[in-house]
Short mmCIF file of C-alpha atoms and ligand atoms in Angstrom, two decimals:
data_model
loop_
_atom_site.label_atom_id
_atom_site.label_comp_id
_atom_site.label_asym_id
_atom_site.label_seq_id
_atom_site.Cartn_x
_atom_site.Cartn_y
_atom_site.Cartn_z
CA MET A 1 108.68 71.92 -172.58
CA LYS A 2 106.61 70.08 -170.04
CA ASP A 3 107.39 66.81 -169.67
CA TYR A 4 104.67 64.01 -169.58
CA HIS A 5 104.93 60.56 -167.91
CA MET A 6 103.15 56.72 -169.07
CA TRP A 7 100.19 56.06 -166.86
CA ILE A 8 100.70 52.61 -165.37
CA GLY A 9 98.83 50.43 -162.13
CA GLY A 10 97.63 54.00 -161.35
CA ALA A 11 101.03 55.81 -161.08
CA PRO A 12 102.89 58.30 -163.32
CA CYS A 13 106.35 55.87 -165.54
CA GLU A 14 108.88 56.49 -167.14
CA ALA A 15 110.36 54.51 -169.93
CA ALA A 16 112.50 51.71 -168.46
CA SER A 17 115.02 53.01 -171.33
CA GLY A 18 114.75 56.59 -169.97
CA ALA A 19 113.86 57.13 -173.48
CA ARG A 20 112.14 60.83 -174.21
CA PHE A 21 110.43 62.03 -177.51
CA THR A 22 108.79 65.25 -178.00
CA SER A 23 105.51 66.39 -179.62
CA THR A 24 105.90 69.65 -181.64
CA ASN A 25 103.16 72.21 -182.36
CA PRO A 26 101.81 71.49 -186.02
CA TYR A 27 100.97 75.88 -185.91
CA THR A 28 104.44 77.26 -184.73
CA ARG A 29 106.41 74.30 -185.32
CA GLU A 30 107.75 74.40 -181.70
CA GLU A 31 108.59 71.46 -179.57
CA TRP A 32 106.34 71.67 -176.39
CA ALA A 33 106.06 68.24 -174.82
CA ARG A 34 108.25 65.11 -174.15
CA PHE A 35 107.12 61.50 -173.61
CA PRO A 36 108.67 58.37 -172.49
CA ARG A 37 109.62 56.06 -175.30
CA ALA A 38 108.04 52.57 -174.46
CA SER A 39 109.85 49.79 -175.82
CA ALA A 40 108.62 45.80 -175.35
CA ASP A 41 109.47 45.75 -171.26
CA ASP A 42 107.37 48.92 -170.75
CA VAL A 43 104.54 47.50 -172.85
CA ASP A 44 104.43 44.35 -170.58
CA HIS A 45 104.54 46.30 -167.58
CA ALA A 46 101.76 48.06 -168.79
CA VAL A 47 99.57 44.49 -169.99
CA ARG A 48 100.73 42.94 -166.46
CA SER A 49 99.15 45.57 -164.47
CA ALA A 50 96.23 45.47 -166.80
CA HIS A 51 95.85 41.44 -166.36
CA ALA A 52 96.38 42.07 -162.22
CA ALA A 53 93.75 44.41 -162.33
CA PHE A 54 91.33 42.10 -164.45
CA THR A 55 91.93 38.70 -162.37
CA ASP A 56 93.14 39.96 -158.61
CA GLY A 57 91.87 43.23 -157.87
CA ASP A 58 88.46 44.40 -156.66
CA TRP A 59 87.92 45.69 -160.73
CA PRO A 60 86.22 42.34 -160.97
CA THR A 61 83.82 42.43 -157.56
CA TRP A 62 82.41 45.55 -159.12
CA THR A 63 79.12 45.79 -160.35
CA ALA A 64 78.18 46.40 -163.70
CA SER A 65 75.96 48.94 -162.53
CA ALA A 66 78.90 50.54 -160.46
CA ARG A 67 80.94 50.45 -163.87
CA GLY A 68 78.63 52.57 -165.59
CA ALA A 69 78.25 54.84 -162.21
CA ALA A 70 82.00 55.82 -162.31
CA LEU A 71 81.70 55.89 -166.35
CA VAL A 72 78.73 58.74 -165.86
CA ARG A 73 81.14 60.30 -163.59
CA LEU A 74 83.78 60.26 -165.85
CA ALA A 75 81.61 61.74 -168.48
CA ALA A 76 80.76 64.40 -166.38
CA LEU A 77 84.72 65.38 -165.62
CA VAL A 78 85.00 64.98 -169.42
CA THR A 79 82.79 68.01 -169.97
CA GLU A 80 84.01 69.98 -166.82
CA HIS A 81 87.43 70.25 -167.90
CA ALA A 82 86.28 70.25 -172.24
CA ASP A 83 88.34 73.16 -173.22
CA ARG A 84 91.51 72.54 -171.74
CA LEU A 85 91.83 68.92 -173.16
CA ALA A 86 90.89 70.69 -175.84
CA GLU A 87 93.44 72.95 -176.34
CA ILE A 88 95.74 70.74 -175.47
CA GLU A 89 94.70 68.69 -178.68
CA VAL A 90 94.96 71.63 -180.49
CA ARG A 91 98.59 72.06 -179.55
CA ASP A 92 99.26 68.74 -180.70
CA ASN A 93 97.25 68.14 -184.03
CA GLY A 94 96.49 72.05 -184.79
CA LYS A 95 92.95 71.62 -185.43
CA LEU A 96 90.40 74.17 -184.81
CA PHE A 97 89.42 75.22 -181.21
CA ALA A 98 86.20 75.34 -182.05
CA GLU A 99 85.95 71.86 -183.90
CA MET A 100 88.10 70.16 -181.04
CA SER A 101 86.12 72.11 -177.79
CA ASN A 102 83.29 70.96 -179.40
CA GLN A 103 84.05 67.48 -179.74
CA ALA A 104 85.14 67.27 -176.33
CA ARG A 105 81.96 67.89 -174.97
CA TYR A 106 80.40 65.63 -177.20
CA MET A 107 82.51 62.38 -175.89
CA ALA A 108 81.57 63.08 -172.76
CA ASN A 109 78.28 61.10 -174.21
CA TRP A 110 80.03 58.17 -175.01
CA TYR A 111 80.82 58.05 -171.73
CA ALA A 112 77.33 58.38 -170.20
CA TYR A 113 75.71 56.26 -172.91
CA TYR A 114 77.63 53.31 -171.88
CA GLY A 115 77.76 53.82 -168.32
CA GLY A 116 73.84 53.62 -168.97
CA LEU A 117 74.19 50.20 -171.06
CA ALA A 118 76.40 48.41 -169.07
CA ASP A 119 73.77 46.82 -166.42
CA LYS A 120 71.57 46.33 -169.79
CA VAL A 121 73.40 43.72 -171.25
CA GLU A 122 70.96 40.44 -171.75
CA GLY A 123 70.14 38.05 -173.86
CA LEU A 124 67.57 35.61 -174.42
CA VAL A 125 67.76 32.63 -172.25
CA PRO A 126 67.22 29.53 -174.94
CA PRO A 127 64.57 27.33 -173.75
CA ILE A 128 65.54 23.82 -172.02
CA ASP A 129 65.46 21.17 -174.40
CA LYS A 130 67.23 18.63 -171.59
CA PRO A 131 64.63 17.33 -168.74
CA GLY A 132 66.54 18.42 -165.26
CA VAL A 133 68.57 20.90 -166.41
CA LEU A 134 69.06 24.83 -165.87
CA ASN A 135 70.64 26.91 -168.42
CA MET A 136 71.92 30.56 -168.19
CA VAL A 137 74.18 32.56 -170.77
CA THR A 138 75.92 35.46 -169.00
CA TYR A 139 78.16 37.95 -170.80
CA GLU A 140 81.60 38.23 -169.70
CA PRO A 141 84.52 40.48 -170.48
CA LEU A 142 87.62 39.46 -172.67
CA GLY A 143 90.35 40.53 -170.00
CA VAL A 144 93.02 43.17 -171.42
CA CYS A 145 92.01 45.31 -174.46
CA ALA A 146 94.79 47.23 -176.60
CA LEU A 147 93.41 50.44 -177.41
CA ILE A 148 95.29 52.40 -180.06
CA THR A 149 94.54 55.69 -181.33
CA PRO A 150 95.65 57.96 -184.09
CA TRP A 151 96.14 61.83 -184.12
CA ASN A 152 93.26 63.15 -185.99
CA SER A 153 90.50 63.18 -182.64
CA PRO A 154 92.81 61.62 -179.74
CA LEU A 155 90.00 61.67 -177.41
CA LEU A 156 87.05 61.22 -179.15
CA LEU A 157 87.99 58.13 -181.02
CA LEU A 158 89.37 57.00 -177.69
CA ALA A 159 85.96 57.55 -176.42
CA TRP A 160 84.82 54.63 -178.99
CA LYS A 161 86.93 52.14 -177.81
CA LEU A 162 87.28 53.06 -173.91
CA ALA A 163 83.91 53.63 -172.71
CA PRO A 164 82.14 50.34 -173.73
CA ALA A 165 85.22 48.43 -172.86
CA LEU A 166 85.44 49.60 -169.39
CA ALA A 167 81.15 49.26 -169.46
CA ALA A 168 81.91 45.86 -170.32
CA GLY A 169 84.38 44.89 -167.17
CA ASN A 170 87.34 44.77 -169.28
CA THR A 171 90.76 46.66 -167.98
CA VAL A 172 92.79 48.14 -171.22
CA VAL A 173 96.19 49.36 -172.20
CA ILE A 174 96.36 52.64 -174.47
CA LYS A 175 98.59 53.39 -176.94
CA PRO A 176 97.93 56.97 -178.66
CA SER A 177 99.43 58.23 -181.38
CA GLU A 178 103.27 59.45 -181.19
CA TYR A 179 102.08 62.73 -182.28
CA THR A 180 99.47 63.56 -179.94
CA SER A 181 99.98 61.69 -176.99
CA ALA A 182 99.42 64.50 -174.30
CA SER A 183 95.48 64.54 -174.09
CA THR A 184 95.52 60.64 -173.43
CA LEU A 185 97.81 61.10 -170.03
CA GLU A 186 95.50 64.48 -169.48
CA LEU A 187 92.31 62.31 -169.18
CA MET A 188 94.32 59.58 -166.54
CA ALA A 189 93.53 62.44 -163.97
CA LEU A 190 89.90 62.11 -164.78
CA VAL A 191 89.45 58.56 -165.14
CA GLU A 192 91.18 58.07 -161.72
CA GLU A 193 88.72 61.36 -160.20
CA ALA A 194 86.08 58.83 -161.27
CA GLY A 195 87.39 56.35 -159.59
CA ILE A 196 88.53 53.63 -161.68
CA PRO A 197 90.61 51.20 -159.74
CA ALA A 198 94.38 51.93 -160.60
CA GLY A 199 95.62 49.48 -163.24
CA VAL A 200 92.52 49.28 -165.16
CA VAL A 201 93.10 52.01 -167.52
CA ASN A 202 97.23 52.13 -168.49
CA VAL A 203 99.13 54.44 -171.25
CA VAL A 204 101.74 53.36 -172.69
CA THR A 205 103.40 56.35 -175.08
CA GLY A 206 105.88 55.76 -178.26
CA PHE A 207 106.02 54.35 -181.65
CA GLY A 208 103.74 52.03 -183.84
CA ASP A 209 106.95 49.63 -184.12
CA GLU A 210 108.18 49.98 -180.58
CA ALA A 211 105.42 50.15 -178.59
CA GLY A 212 102.29 49.39 -180.44
CA MET A 213 103.45 46.06 -182.57
CA PRO A 214 104.30 44.55 -179.05
CA LEU A 215 100.96 45.65 -177.15
CA VAL A 216 99.13 44.05 -180.59
CA THR A 217 101.22 40.55 -179.88
CA HIS A 218 101.32 40.33 -176.20
CA PRO A 219 100.15 36.92 -175.05
CA LEU A 220 98.17 38.50 -172.15
CA VAL A 221 95.80 41.11 -174.48
CA ARG A 222 92.76 39.32 -175.72
CA LYS A 223 91.51 42.66 -177.78
CA VAL A 224 92.55 45.04 -180.03
CA ALA A 225 90.88 47.78 -181.44
CA PHE A 226 92.50 50.13 -183.87
CA THR A 227 91.65 53.67 -186.00
CA GLY A 228 94.81 54.87 -188.04
CA GLY A 229 95.87 53.63 -191.54
CA GLU A 230 95.66 51.13 -193.49
CA ALA A 231 99.10 49.50 -193.45
CA ALA A 232 98.96 49.54 -189.50
CA GLY A 233 95.84 48.42 -189.45
CA ARG A 234 96.44 45.88 -191.82
CA ALA A 235 99.73 44.72 -189.67
CA ILE A 236 97.88 45.02 -186.82
CA ASN A 237 95.28 42.21 -187.84
CA GLU A 238 97.67 40.10 -189.17
CA ALA A 239 99.60 40.10 -186.13
CA ALA A 240 96.61 39.56 -183.80
CA ALA A 241 95.31 36.75 -185.56
CA ARG A 242 98.17 34.71 -184.55
CA ASP A 243 96.73 33.99 -180.89
CA PHE A 244 92.95 34.63 -182.17
CA LYS A 245 92.65 37.73 -180.74
CA LYS A 246 89.22 39.59 -181.53
CA VAL A 247 90.46 43.20 -183.14
CA THR A 248 87.69 46.21 -184.45
CA LEU A 249 90.09 48.30 -187.34
CA GLU A 250 88.94 51.70 -188.47
CA LEU A 251 90.87 52.83 -191.05
CA GLY A 252 90.80 55.03 -194.20
CA GLY A 253 88.22 56.20 -196.97
CA LYS A 254 88.01 57.79 -200.33
CA SER A 255 84.46 58.88 -199.82
CA PRO A 256 81.71 60.20 -202.88
CA ASN A 257 79.92 63.54 -201.80
CA ILE A 258 77.29 63.18 -204.47
CA VAL A 259 75.09 65.93 -205.74
CA PHE A 260 71.85 65.51 -207.64
CA ASP A 261 69.89 68.25 -209.93
CA ASP A 262 67.23 68.02 -207.80
CA ALA A 263 70.04 69.32 -204.59
CA ASP A 264 69.21 72.05 -202.48
CA LEU A 265 72.67 73.85 -203.31
CA ASP A 266 72.64 76.54 -200.78
CA ALA A 267 72.92 73.33 -198.13
CA ALA A 268 75.61 71.25 -200.71
CA VAL A 269 77.94 73.59 -200.99
CA PRO A 270 78.42 73.84 -197.34
CA GLY A 271 78.07 70.42 -196.98
CA ALA A 272 81.03 69.40 -199.90
CA ILE A 273 82.79 72.20 -197.81
CA SER A 274 82.25 70.30 -194.36
CA GLY A 275 83.37 67.08 -196.19
CA ILE A 276 86.64 68.44 -197.00
CA PHE A 277 87.83 71.01 -195.71
CA ALA A 278 86.45 70.80 -192.04
CA ALA A 279 89.62 69.28 -189.68
CA SER A 280 91.88 70.07 -192.74
CA GLY A 281 90.68 67.09 -194.35
CA GLN A 282 92.15 64.71 -191.96
CA THR A 283 89.06 62.59 -191.15
CA CYS A 284 88.67 59.07 -191.72
CA ILE A 285 85.50 60.02 -193.68
CA ALA A 286 86.39 63.01 -195.79
CA GLY A 287 84.49 63.89 -198.52
CA SER A 288 87.41 63.95 -200.88
CA ARG A 289 85.05 62.74 -203.94
CA LEU A 290 82.88 65.12 -204.95
CA LEU A 291 80.33 63.97 -207.23
CA LEU A 292 78.18 66.36 -209.31
CA HIS A 293 75.39 66.37 -211.62
CA ASP A 294 75.69 68.04 -215.21
CA GLY A 295 72.68 69.75 -214.74
CA ILE A 296 74.19 72.02 -211.88
CA TYR A 297 78.09 71.15 -212.24
CA ASP A 298 79.01 74.72 -213.20
CA ALA A 299 76.72 76.95 -210.47
CA PHE A 300 77.64 74.56 -207.79
CA LEU A 301 81.23 74.41 -209.27
CA GLU A 302 81.18 78.51 -209.05
CA ARG A 303 79.40 78.89 -205.31
CA LEU A 304 82.05 75.82 -204.15
CA LEU A 305 85.27 77.88 -204.99
CA GLU A 306 83.44 81.55 -204.43
CA MET A 307 82.97 80.14 -200.50
CA THR A 308 86.21 78.10 -200.56
CA ARG A 309 88.38 81.62 -201.33
CA ALA A 310 86.66 83.13 -198.65
CA ALA A 311 87.79 80.74 -196.37
CA LYS A 312 90.63 82.21 -193.57
CA LEU A 313 93.76 79.78 -192.88
CA GLY A 314 95.56 80.75 -189.76
CA ASP A 315 95.73 80.49 -186.22
CA PRO A 316 93.30 77.07 -185.00
CA MET A 317 92.92 79.14 -181.46
CA GLU A 318 90.94 82.00 -183.31
CA ALA A 319 87.39 81.73 -183.37
CA ASP A 320 87.59 82.89 -186.92
CA THR A 321 90.38 80.73 -188.52
CA ASN A 322 88.22 78.27 -191.19
CA ILE A 323 91.56 76.34 -192.28
CA SER A 324 94.63 75.16 -189.61
CA PRO A 325 97.86 73.48 -189.95
CA VAL A 326 97.82 69.52 -191.13
CA ALA A 327 99.22 67.46 -187.53
CA THR A 328 102.64 66.56 -188.75
CA GLU A 329 105.24 67.18 -191.28
CA ALA A 330 104.75 64.17 -192.77
CA GLN A 331 101.35 64.39 -193.49
CA HIS A 332 102.38 67.98 -195.21
CA ARG A 333 104.42 66.61 -197.09
CA LYS A 334 101.75 63.41 -198.17
CA ILE A 335 99.48 65.61 -199.01
CA LEU A 336 101.80 67.91 -201.27
CA ASP A 337 103.09 65.36 -202.84
CA TYR A 338 99.59 63.96 -204.13
CA ILE A 339 99.03 67.51 -205.53
CA GLU A 340 101.60 66.83 -207.94
CA ILE A 341 100.64 63.33 -208.27
CA ALA A 342 97.06 64.55 -209.31
CA LYS A 343 98.41 67.66 -211.56
CA ALA A 344 101.10 65.09 -213.58
CA GLU A 345 97.78 62.56 -214.28
CA GLY A 346 96.36 65.38 -215.98
CA ALA A 347 93.91 66.38 -213.06
CA THR A 348 93.27 70.10 -213.42
CA CYS A 349 93.85 72.15 -210.02
CA VAL A 350 91.34 75.20 -209.76
CA LEU A 351 92.30 76.20 -206.82
CA GLY A 352 95.23 76.11 -203.81
CA GLY A 353 97.38 73.46 -204.89
CA LYS A 354 100.41 74.47 -202.61
CA ALA A 355 102.11 75.11 -199.20
CA ALA A 356 100.38 78.00 -197.47
CA SER A 357 101.70 80.45 -194.67
CA PRO A 358 98.81 82.64 -193.78
CA GLY A 359 100.70 85.99 -191.76
CA GLY A 360 103.79 84.57 -192.32
CA ALA A 361 102.71 81.48 -189.95
CA PRO A 362 105.32 78.71 -189.67
CA GLY A 363 102.45 75.68 -189.69
CA TYR A 364 102.22 72.77 -191.92
CA PHE A 365 99.34 74.97 -193.79
CA VAL A 366 98.05 73.18 -197.04
CA GLU A 367 95.41 75.69 -199.26
CA PRO A 368 92.59 74.40 -200.12
CA THR A 369 92.98 72.62 -202.55
CA ILE A 370 90.27 72.09 -205.71
CA PHE A 371 90.97 69.82 -208.90
CA THR A 372 88.43 69.68 -211.80
CA ASP A 373 88.89 66.78 -214.95
CA VAL A 374 89.50 64.13 -212.53
CA ARG A 375 88.71 60.63 -213.91
CA ASN A 376 87.94 57.73 -211.10
CA ASP A 377 90.61 55.69 -211.90
CA MET A 378 93.11 58.66 -210.94
CA ARG A 379 95.35 58.30 -207.90
CA ILE A 380 93.56 61.54 -206.55
CA ALA A 381 90.87 59.69 -206.66
CA GLN A 382 91.41 56.38 -205.39
CA GLU A 383 94.20 56.97 -202.57
CA GLU A 384 93.27 58.33 -198.98
CA VAL A 385 95.29 62.07 -199.27
CA PHE A 386 93.83 62.91 -195.41
CA GLY A 387 94.35 66.39 -196.21
CA PRO A 388 91.85 69.22 -197.96
CA VAL A 389 92.17 68.53 -201.44
CA LEU A 390 89.30 67.42 -203.33
CA SER A 391 88.69 65.66 -206.50
CA ILE A 392 85.12 66.56 -208.33
CA MET A 393 83.76 64.83 -211.17
CA PRO A 394 80.71 64.83 -213.34
CA PHE A 395 77.84 62.42 -213.78
CA SER A 396 74.79 61.98 -215.82
CA ASP A 397 72.38 59.76 -213.93
CA GLU A 398 72.01 57.59 -210.68
CA ASP A 399 73.53 54.85 -212.52
CA GLU A 400 76.97 56.08 -213.18
CA ALA A 401 76.83 58.05 -209.91
CA VAL A 402 76.77 54.60 -208.40
CA ALA A 403 79.29 53.53 -210.52
CA ILE A 404 82.21 56.00 -210.09
CA ALA A 405 80.69 56.13 -206.15
CA ASN A 406 81.55 52.22 -205.51
CA ASP A 407 84.65 52.04 -207.76
CA VAL A 408 87.09 52.09 -205.44
CA LEU A 409 88.86 49.66 -202.37
CA TYR A 410 87.46 51.57 -199.56
CA GLY A 411 83.65 51.52 -198.69
CA LEU A 412 83.17 54.13 -194.93
CA ALA A 413 80.90 56.50 -195.79
CA ALA A 414 79.34 58.04 -198.34
CA GLY A 415 76.80 61.52 -199.18
CA VAL A 416 73.57 61.90 -201.17
CA TRP A 417 71.75 65.37 -202.25
CA THR A 418 68.66 65.21 -203.49
CA ASN A 419 65.12 66.00 -202.11
CA ASP A 420 63.76 62.79 -204.51
CA LEU A 421 62.89 60.41 -201.63
CA HIS A 422 62.69 57.45 -204.05
CA ARG A 423 66.33 58.41 -205.16
CA ALA A 424 67.60 58.75 -201.67
CA LEU A 425 66.44 55.20 -200.91
CA SER A 426 67.67 53.86 -203.72
CA MET A 427 71.03 55.57 -204.06
CA SER A 428 71.09 54.21 -200.14
CA ARG A 429 70.61 50.74 -200.94
CA ARG A 430 73.00 50.73 -203.79
CA LEU A 431 75.94 53.03 -202.28
CA GLN A 432 78.95 50.09 -200.66
CA ALA A 433 79.86 51.76 -197.69
CA GLY A 434 79.06 51.62 -194.18
CA THR A 435 76.98 55.36 -193.23
CA ILE A 436 75.36 56.83 -195.86
CA TRP A 437 74.44 60.43 -195.30
CA VAL A 438 71.21 62.73 -197.34
CA ASN A 439 70.86 66.19 -197.48
CA THR A 440 74.15 65.85 -194.82
CA TYR A 441 77.72 65.37 -193.77
CA ARG A 442 79.66 63.94 -191.46
CA SER A 443 77.11 63.51 -188.61
CA THR A 444 78.55 60.58 -186.27
CA SER A 445 76.96 59.12 -183.06
CA TYR A 446 77.47 57.66 -179.96
CA THR A 447 74.10 55.68 -181.16
CA THR A 448 74.81 55.25 -184.52
CA PRO A 449 77.39 52.16 -186.07
CA PHE A 450 80.76 53.47 -187.42
CA GLY A 451 82.47 51.51 -189.92
CA GLY A 452 83.53 50.24 -193.18
CA TYR A 453 82.94 47.96 -196.00
CA LYS A 454 85.82 46.48 -198.05
CA LEU A 455 89.67 48.35 -196.73
CA SER A 456 87.53 50.81 -194.72
CA GLY A 457 88.08 49.01 -191.90
CA LEU A 458 86.49 45.56 -189.65
CA GLY A 459 83.57 45.50 -187.29
CA ARG A 460 81.84 48.65 -186.26
CA GLU A 461 82.01 51.02 -183.33
CA ASN A 462 79.19 52.62 -181.34
CA GLY A 463 75.44 51.81 -180.80
CA SER A 464 74.57 49.36 -178.30
CA GLN A 465 75.99 46.59 -180.38
CA ALA A 466 79.74 48.11 -180.03
CA ILE A 467 79.66 46.72 -176.19
CA MET A 468 79.42 43.41 -177.57
CA GLU A 469 82.93 43.78 -179.50
CA TYR A 470 84.38 43.72 -175.99
CA LEU A 471 82.60 40.77 -174.09
CA GLN A 472 81.96 37.15 -174.82
CA PRO A 473 78.89 34.95 -174.16
CA LYS A 474 79.12 31.81 -171.39
CA SER A 475 76.13 29.61 -171.44
CA VAL A 476 75.81 27.67 -168.22
CA TRP A 477 74.46 24.55 -167.99
CA LEU A 478 73.17 23.22 -164.27
CA ALA A 479 72.06 20.11 -163.91
CA GLU A 480 71.27 17.44 -161.40
CA PRO A 481 73.74 14.98 -160.95
CA ARG A 482 72.91 11.66 -162.04
CA ALA A 483 74.07 8.27 -163.83
CA VAL A 484 73.58 7.78 -168.00
CA ALA A 485 72.36 4.66 -169.15
CA ASN A 486 74.61 4.63 -171.81
CA PRO A 487 77.83 6.93 -171.59
CA PHE A 488 79.11 5.79 -175.16
CA ILE A 489 76.35 7.44 -176.93
CA ARG A 490 75.67 11.33 -176.81
CA ARG A 491 71.86 11.49 -176.62
N1 NAI B 501 91.26 56.56 -190.12
C1 NAI B 501 91.85 57.35 -189.75
O1 NAI B 501 90.88 58.43 -188.62
C2 NAI B 501 93.35 57.67 -189.19
C3 NAI B 501 93.75 57.55 -190.77
N2 NAI B 501 94.95 57.92 -190.76
C4 NAI B 501 95.98 57.55 -192.30
O2 NAI B 501 96.94 56.77 -191.87
C5 NAI B 501 98.31 58.03 -192.34
C6 NAI B 501 99.15 57.14 -191.43
O3 NAI B 501 99.25 58.31 -190.55
P1 NAI B 501 99.98 57.41 -189.26
O4 NAI B 501 99.60 58.78 -188.36
O5 NAI B 501 100.91 57.57 -189.47
O6 NAI B 501 98.92 56.38 -188.85
P2 NAI B 501 99.25 55.50 -188.24
O7 NAI B 501 98.44 54.16 -188.49
O8 NAI B 501 100.64 55.04 -188.63
O9 NAI B 501 98.94 55.32 -186.92
C7 NAI B 501 98.06 55.16 -186.00
C8 NAI B 501 98.14 54.48 -184.63
O10 NAI B 501 98.75 53.52 -184.87
C9 NAI B 501 100.07 53.21 -184.14
N3 NAI B 501 100.60 52.17 -185.26
C10 NAI B 501 101.14 52.35 -186.25
N4 NAI B 501 102.11 51.04 -186.85
C11 NAI B 501 101.48 50.17 -185.72
C12 NAI B 501 101.74 49.08 -185.50
N5 NAI B 501 102.22 48.63 -186.76
N6 NAI B 501 101.22 48.22 -184.55
C13 NAI B 501 100.88 48.70 -183.95
N7 NAI B 501 100.18 50.34 -183.28
C14 NAI B 501 100.72 50.58 -185.29
C15 NAI B 501 100.33 54.55 -184.06
O11 NAI B 501 101.68 54.67 -182.95
C16 NAI B 501 99.30 55.38 -183.94
O12 NAI B 501 99.02 55.10 -182.56
C17 NAI B 501 97.30 58.85 -192.86
O13 NAI B 501 98.19 59.46 -193.63
C18 NAI B 501 96.08 58.54 -193.03
O14 NAI B 501 95.80 58.17 -194.38
C19 NAI B 501 96.21 58.56 -189.77
C20 NAI B 501 94.86 58.79 -188.72
C21 NAI B 501 93.87 58.41 -188.75
C1 6NA B 502 85.80 58.57 -187.29
C2 6NA B 502 84.72 59.86 -187.45
C3 6NA B 502 85.81 60.37 -186.52
C4 6NA B 502 85.12 61.88 -186.23
C5 6NA B 502 86.06 62.98 -186.08
C6 6NA B 502 86.77 63.43 -187.57
O1 6NA B 502 86.44 63.76 -188.12
O2 6NA B 502 88.52 63.85 -186.76
#
């Protein structure tokens, strides 16, 4: 059993209470690591360390270029340690090593990109409209930022927050998911090696109600960046509003993957599988509703079933495994419950539909599951399962596809498969989602804004504008001192 420590003020740290919790490997169901179970006192210690580093340390004296250079060094270190970080994430969330090692390498780009952006935040200086006055606009960091992350892609979704936050000159307190705390703590050694001063980056480990909420409500925290479920997102947003903290929320989705009758099925069938069965469906952008044009419905379904049946369930560390266990026992139960709800609602389970134990493995496996005869008003079509469960619905024309696709409370992403440029443009305009993929699915990038419409979130991450979520403009008016004729009226 590996014992981890929190990271506060540049030093390893236990919880004041001495309490600890454990992490379970989803493939073996064995406990493998222990973590301090932080409470409000520990959170206060971390926030005050971050605040001291923001106000009194040498971090505020660093130039934007120096901050950027440190982030570029961190990018190189992340790349160097990618496989080790990925293996730790797999041990915590059970996702395929092949996916997590690619992801670990890819996330280095966020640190390099925002490192490059750090000294390029410029704004137009407004024209002077008052004689004898020079005015300037500067962009200043917010202060202490709370970064709260989930278990499905801990380090990638942390990078989306940590990179712009540091590039902008803030200090942070990170609260990783209680299911996947290890990789974030392992990253701290690389943050230190990159030369980022003690106290600038702090990590508290523990549970949402015991550590997460005290972090959100701490008076010295000025910004909360959160990725996770809708319930937690709503609670966080309401709490943060009490003292007007800035908030960005990346929440869930119920994304449609729409295949027209002119689509290239050689690409669309694997595209549908990538959308729902990659990461065992544990991603906010999962294409969990598959809309098939009547003209290709049967042919598509036949090919989809054939390709999915060939998927190998097994050890996430093995290169030939396609489907690994889901991350937690709670998630495993939630997904199986939704499968029973779908059956009870009258959907037809044409593949999968139950837990699995490939080769006798004890992991939290769920068979890749496909439902047909789904109506869009069913819970299985309206609610986020966050697992390998696909709902298929037919449509006859573009208007019907748009009506089904938009008739959910979420609006995170959507896929459209067609070779008709006009239809691609029309669908991209009409679909209510923050990301539209045409003839591809699940692409995200450090260069491209990501975020949701409706209940899928608040604000955007990624892209050059995302750094503005971690800055605040300050206008400075410089005037020669002179007496005004009548101080009782504003000229
Ligand atoms: N959008 C996404 O990428 C993700 C969505 N989800 C969805 O959320 C559902 C619940 O999954 P969970 O792991 O329980 O996610 P969660 O949303 O409860 O937890 C995510 C993070 O927020 C923290 N947290 C939870 N409640 C909090 C609160 N009141 N104040 C401050 N921090 C809080 C957790 O400790 C964790 O670090 C999943 O079934 C899935 O549907 C889960 C993970 C990622
Ligand atoms: C919001 C996009 C998340 C990308 C990593 C994942 O699929 O978990």
